mmCIF file of C-alpha atoms in Angstrom:
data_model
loop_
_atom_site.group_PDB
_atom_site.id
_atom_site.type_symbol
_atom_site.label_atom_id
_atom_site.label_comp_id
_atom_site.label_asym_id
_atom_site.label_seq_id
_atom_site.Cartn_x
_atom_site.Cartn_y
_atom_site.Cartn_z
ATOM 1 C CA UNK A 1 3.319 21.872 -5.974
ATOM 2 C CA UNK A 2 5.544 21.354 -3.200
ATOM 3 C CA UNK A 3 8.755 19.552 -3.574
ATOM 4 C CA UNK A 4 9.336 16.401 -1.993
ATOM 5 C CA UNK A 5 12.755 15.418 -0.265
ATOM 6 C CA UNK A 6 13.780 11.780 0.666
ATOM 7 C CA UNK A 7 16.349 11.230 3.250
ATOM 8 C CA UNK A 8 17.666 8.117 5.236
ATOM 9 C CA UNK A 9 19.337 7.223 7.708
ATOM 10 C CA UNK A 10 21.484 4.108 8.644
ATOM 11 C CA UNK A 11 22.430 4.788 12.260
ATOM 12 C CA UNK A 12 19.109 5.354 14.153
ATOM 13 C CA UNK A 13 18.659 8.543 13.089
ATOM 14 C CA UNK A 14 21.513 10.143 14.157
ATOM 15 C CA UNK A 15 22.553 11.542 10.756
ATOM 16 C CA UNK A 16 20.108 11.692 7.560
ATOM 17 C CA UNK A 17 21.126 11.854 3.784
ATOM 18 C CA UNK A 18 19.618 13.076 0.695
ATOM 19 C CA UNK A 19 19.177 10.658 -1.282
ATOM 20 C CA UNK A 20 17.105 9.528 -4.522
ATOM 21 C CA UNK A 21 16.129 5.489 -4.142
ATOM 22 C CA UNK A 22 13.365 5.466 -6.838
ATOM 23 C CA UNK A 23 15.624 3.688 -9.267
ATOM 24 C CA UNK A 24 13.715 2.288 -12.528
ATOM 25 C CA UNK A 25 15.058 -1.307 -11.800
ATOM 26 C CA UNK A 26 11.164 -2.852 -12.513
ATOM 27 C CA UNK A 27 8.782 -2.981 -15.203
ATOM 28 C CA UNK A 28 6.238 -1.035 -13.309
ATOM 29 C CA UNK A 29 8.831 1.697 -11.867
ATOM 30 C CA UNK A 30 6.884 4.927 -11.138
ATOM 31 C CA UNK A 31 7.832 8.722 -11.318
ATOM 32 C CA UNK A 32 7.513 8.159 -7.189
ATOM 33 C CA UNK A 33 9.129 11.538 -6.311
ATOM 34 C CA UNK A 34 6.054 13.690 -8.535
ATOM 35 C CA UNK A 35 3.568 12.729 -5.963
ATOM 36 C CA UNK A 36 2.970 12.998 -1.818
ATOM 37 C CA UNK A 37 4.022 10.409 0.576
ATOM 38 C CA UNK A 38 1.177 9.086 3.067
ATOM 39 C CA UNK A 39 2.566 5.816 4.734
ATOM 40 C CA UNK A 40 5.348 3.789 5.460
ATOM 41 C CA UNK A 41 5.492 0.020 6.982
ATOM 42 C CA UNK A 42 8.115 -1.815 6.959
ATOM 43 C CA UNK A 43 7.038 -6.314 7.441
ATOM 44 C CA UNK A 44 10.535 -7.107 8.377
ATOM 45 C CA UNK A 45 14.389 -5.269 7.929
ATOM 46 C CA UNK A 46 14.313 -5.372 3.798
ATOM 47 C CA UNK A 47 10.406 -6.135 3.194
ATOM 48 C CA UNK A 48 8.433 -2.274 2.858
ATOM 49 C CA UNK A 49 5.408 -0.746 1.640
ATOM 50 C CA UNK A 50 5.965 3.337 0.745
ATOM 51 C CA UNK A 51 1.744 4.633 0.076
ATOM 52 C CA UNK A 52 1.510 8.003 -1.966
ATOM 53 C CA UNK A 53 -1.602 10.074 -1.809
ATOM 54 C CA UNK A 54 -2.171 9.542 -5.405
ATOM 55 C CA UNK A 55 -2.892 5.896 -4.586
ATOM 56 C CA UNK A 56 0.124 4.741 -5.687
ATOM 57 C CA UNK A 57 1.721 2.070 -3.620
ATOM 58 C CA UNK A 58 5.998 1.375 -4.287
ATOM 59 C CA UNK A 59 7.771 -1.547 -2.644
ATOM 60 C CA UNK A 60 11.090 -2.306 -1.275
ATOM 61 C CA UNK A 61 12.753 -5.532 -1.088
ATOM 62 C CA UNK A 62 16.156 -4.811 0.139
ATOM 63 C CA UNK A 63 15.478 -2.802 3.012
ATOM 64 C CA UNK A 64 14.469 0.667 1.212
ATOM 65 C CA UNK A 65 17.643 0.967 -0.882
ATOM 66 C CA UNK A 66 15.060 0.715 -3.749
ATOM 67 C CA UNK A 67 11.672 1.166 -4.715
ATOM 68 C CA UNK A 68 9.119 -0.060 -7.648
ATOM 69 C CA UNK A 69 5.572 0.299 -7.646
ATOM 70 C CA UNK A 70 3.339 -2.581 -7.153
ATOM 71 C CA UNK A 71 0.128 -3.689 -9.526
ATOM 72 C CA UNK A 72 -2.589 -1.721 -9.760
ATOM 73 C CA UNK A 73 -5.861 -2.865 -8.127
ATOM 74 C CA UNK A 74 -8.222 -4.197 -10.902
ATOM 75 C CA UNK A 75 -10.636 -2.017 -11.785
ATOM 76 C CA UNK A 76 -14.163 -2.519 -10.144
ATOM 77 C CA UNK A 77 -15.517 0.901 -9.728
ATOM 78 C CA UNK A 78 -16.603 3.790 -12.136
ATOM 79 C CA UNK A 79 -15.307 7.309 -11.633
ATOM 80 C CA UNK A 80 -18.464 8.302 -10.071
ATOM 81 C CA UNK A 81 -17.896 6.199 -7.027
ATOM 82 C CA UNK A 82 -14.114 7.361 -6.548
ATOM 83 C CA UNK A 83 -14.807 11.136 -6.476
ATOM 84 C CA UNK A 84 -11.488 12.336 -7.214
ATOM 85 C CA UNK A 85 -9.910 9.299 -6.665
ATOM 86 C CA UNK A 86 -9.039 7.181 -10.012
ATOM 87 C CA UNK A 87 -10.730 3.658 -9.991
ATOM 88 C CA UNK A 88 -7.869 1.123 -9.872
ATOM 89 C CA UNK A 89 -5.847 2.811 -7.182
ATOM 90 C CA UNK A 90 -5.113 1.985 -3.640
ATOM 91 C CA UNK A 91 -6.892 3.668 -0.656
ATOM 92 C CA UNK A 92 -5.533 1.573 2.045
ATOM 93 C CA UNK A 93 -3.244 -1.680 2.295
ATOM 94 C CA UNK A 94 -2.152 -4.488 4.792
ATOM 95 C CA UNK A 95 -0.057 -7.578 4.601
ATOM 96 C CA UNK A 96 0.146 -9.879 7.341
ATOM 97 C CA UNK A 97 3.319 -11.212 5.706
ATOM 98 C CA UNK A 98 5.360 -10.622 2.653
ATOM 99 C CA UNK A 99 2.835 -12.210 0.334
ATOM 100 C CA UNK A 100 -0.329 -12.061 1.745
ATOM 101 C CA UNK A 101 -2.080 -8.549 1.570
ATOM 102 C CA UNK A 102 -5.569 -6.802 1.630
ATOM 103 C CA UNK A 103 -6.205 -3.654 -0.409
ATOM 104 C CA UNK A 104 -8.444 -1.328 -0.868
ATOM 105 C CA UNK A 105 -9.805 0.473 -3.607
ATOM 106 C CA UNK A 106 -11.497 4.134 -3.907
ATOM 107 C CA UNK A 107 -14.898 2.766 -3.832
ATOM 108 C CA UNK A 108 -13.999 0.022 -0.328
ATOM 109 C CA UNK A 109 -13.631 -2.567 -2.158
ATOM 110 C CA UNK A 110 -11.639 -5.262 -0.586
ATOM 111 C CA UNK A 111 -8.753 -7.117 -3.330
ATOM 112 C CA UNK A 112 -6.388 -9.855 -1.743
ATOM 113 C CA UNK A 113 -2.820 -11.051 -3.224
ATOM 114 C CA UNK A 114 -0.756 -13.907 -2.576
ATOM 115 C CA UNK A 115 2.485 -12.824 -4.393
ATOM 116 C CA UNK A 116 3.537 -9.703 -2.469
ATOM 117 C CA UNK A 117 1.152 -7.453 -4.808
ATOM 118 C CA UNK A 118 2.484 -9.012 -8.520
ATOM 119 C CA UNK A 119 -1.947 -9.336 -8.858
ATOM 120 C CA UNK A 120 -4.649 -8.683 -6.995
ATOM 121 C CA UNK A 121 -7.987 -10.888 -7.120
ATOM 122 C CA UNK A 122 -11.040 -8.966 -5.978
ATOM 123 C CA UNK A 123 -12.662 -10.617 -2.356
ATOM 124 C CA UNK A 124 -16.590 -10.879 -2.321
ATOM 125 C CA UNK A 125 -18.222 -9.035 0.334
ATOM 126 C CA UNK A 126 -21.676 -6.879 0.211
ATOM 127 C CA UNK A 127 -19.948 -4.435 2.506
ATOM 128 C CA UNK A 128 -17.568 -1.363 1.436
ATOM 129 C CA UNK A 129 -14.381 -0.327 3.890
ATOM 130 C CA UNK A 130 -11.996 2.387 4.436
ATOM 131 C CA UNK A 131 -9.802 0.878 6.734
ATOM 132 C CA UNK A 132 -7.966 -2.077 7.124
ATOM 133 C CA UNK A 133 -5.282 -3.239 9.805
ATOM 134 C CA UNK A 134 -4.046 -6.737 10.438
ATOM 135 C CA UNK A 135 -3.578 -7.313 14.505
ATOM 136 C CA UNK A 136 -1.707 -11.103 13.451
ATOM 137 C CA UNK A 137 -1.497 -13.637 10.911
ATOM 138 C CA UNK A 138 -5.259 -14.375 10.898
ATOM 139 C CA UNK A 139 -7.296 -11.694 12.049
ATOM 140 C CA UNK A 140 -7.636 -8.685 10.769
ATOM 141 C CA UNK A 141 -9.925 -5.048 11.916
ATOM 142 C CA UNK A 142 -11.884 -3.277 9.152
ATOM 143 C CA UNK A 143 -13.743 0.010 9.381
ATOM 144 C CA UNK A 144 -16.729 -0.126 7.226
ATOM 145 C CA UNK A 145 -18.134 3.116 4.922
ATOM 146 C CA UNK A 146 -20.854 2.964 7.870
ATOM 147 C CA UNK A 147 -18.829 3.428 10.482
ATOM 148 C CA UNK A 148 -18.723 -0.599 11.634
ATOM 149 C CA UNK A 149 -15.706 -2.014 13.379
ATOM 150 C CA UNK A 150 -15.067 -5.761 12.334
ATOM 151 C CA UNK A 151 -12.991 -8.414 12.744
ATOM 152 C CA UNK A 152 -12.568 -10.553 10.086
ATOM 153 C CA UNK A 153 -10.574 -13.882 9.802
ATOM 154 C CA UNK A 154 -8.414 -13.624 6.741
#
């Protein structure tokens, strides 16, 4: 296992520091620096979404000083369907705005919240995704497990 380093910066880029920001300041804090960093998107200056490759998703509030992990997805696949992936975690994620998000599970199934990722309520759709990008506040581009581009109003 390779060991991770976090560093900032607060001038552009300029300069970067070492720093540790995975604080246990929430109920659902995780051990953020055992696993691999995939993605980072930031909604707005202090809103930010940190994705790990183990599916776990952390989320800063004040800019990235800090980080807690969000709910995990509810569980709506078996182990067969996730491969190596464990049912319940996130394979991809979008919010159009601080509160309103799409996830996705292992198996493509699409989950929505309304609270910034406190819960997650499962969305009904016959088709499973691996990708999901919002282009504005309304519309949003999946890539289906067959290879479909669509555009869905969310």
């Amino acid at each position: 296992l390779t060991e991770v380093t976090y560093t900032y910066s607060d001038n552009g880029g300029n300069t970067w520091s070492k720093i540790n920001r995975f604080r246990k300041g929430c109920k659902d804090y995780y051990a953020l620096w055992d696993t691999h960093p995939t993605g980072i998107i930031f909604l707005d200056q202090e809103n930010g979404l940190l994705m790990f490759g183990a599916g776990v998703v952390a989320k800063s509030a004040d800019g990235g000083n800090t980080w807690c992990g969000i709910a995990e997805l509810p569980s709506s696949a078996s182990p067969d369907e996730c491969l190596t992936e464990v049912p319940g975690q996130f394979s991809d994620i979008a919010f159009k705005d601080v509160k309103y998000g799409i996830a996705l599970d292992c198996a493509g199934v699409m989950f929505e919240t309304r609270d910034g990722g406190a819960s997650w309520q499962k969305l009904e759709d016959s088709l499973r995704f691996d990708s999901i990008l919002f282009t504005n506040k309304t519309n949003a581009w999946l890539v289906t497990r067959g290879d479909e581009l669509i555009r869905k109003r969310l």
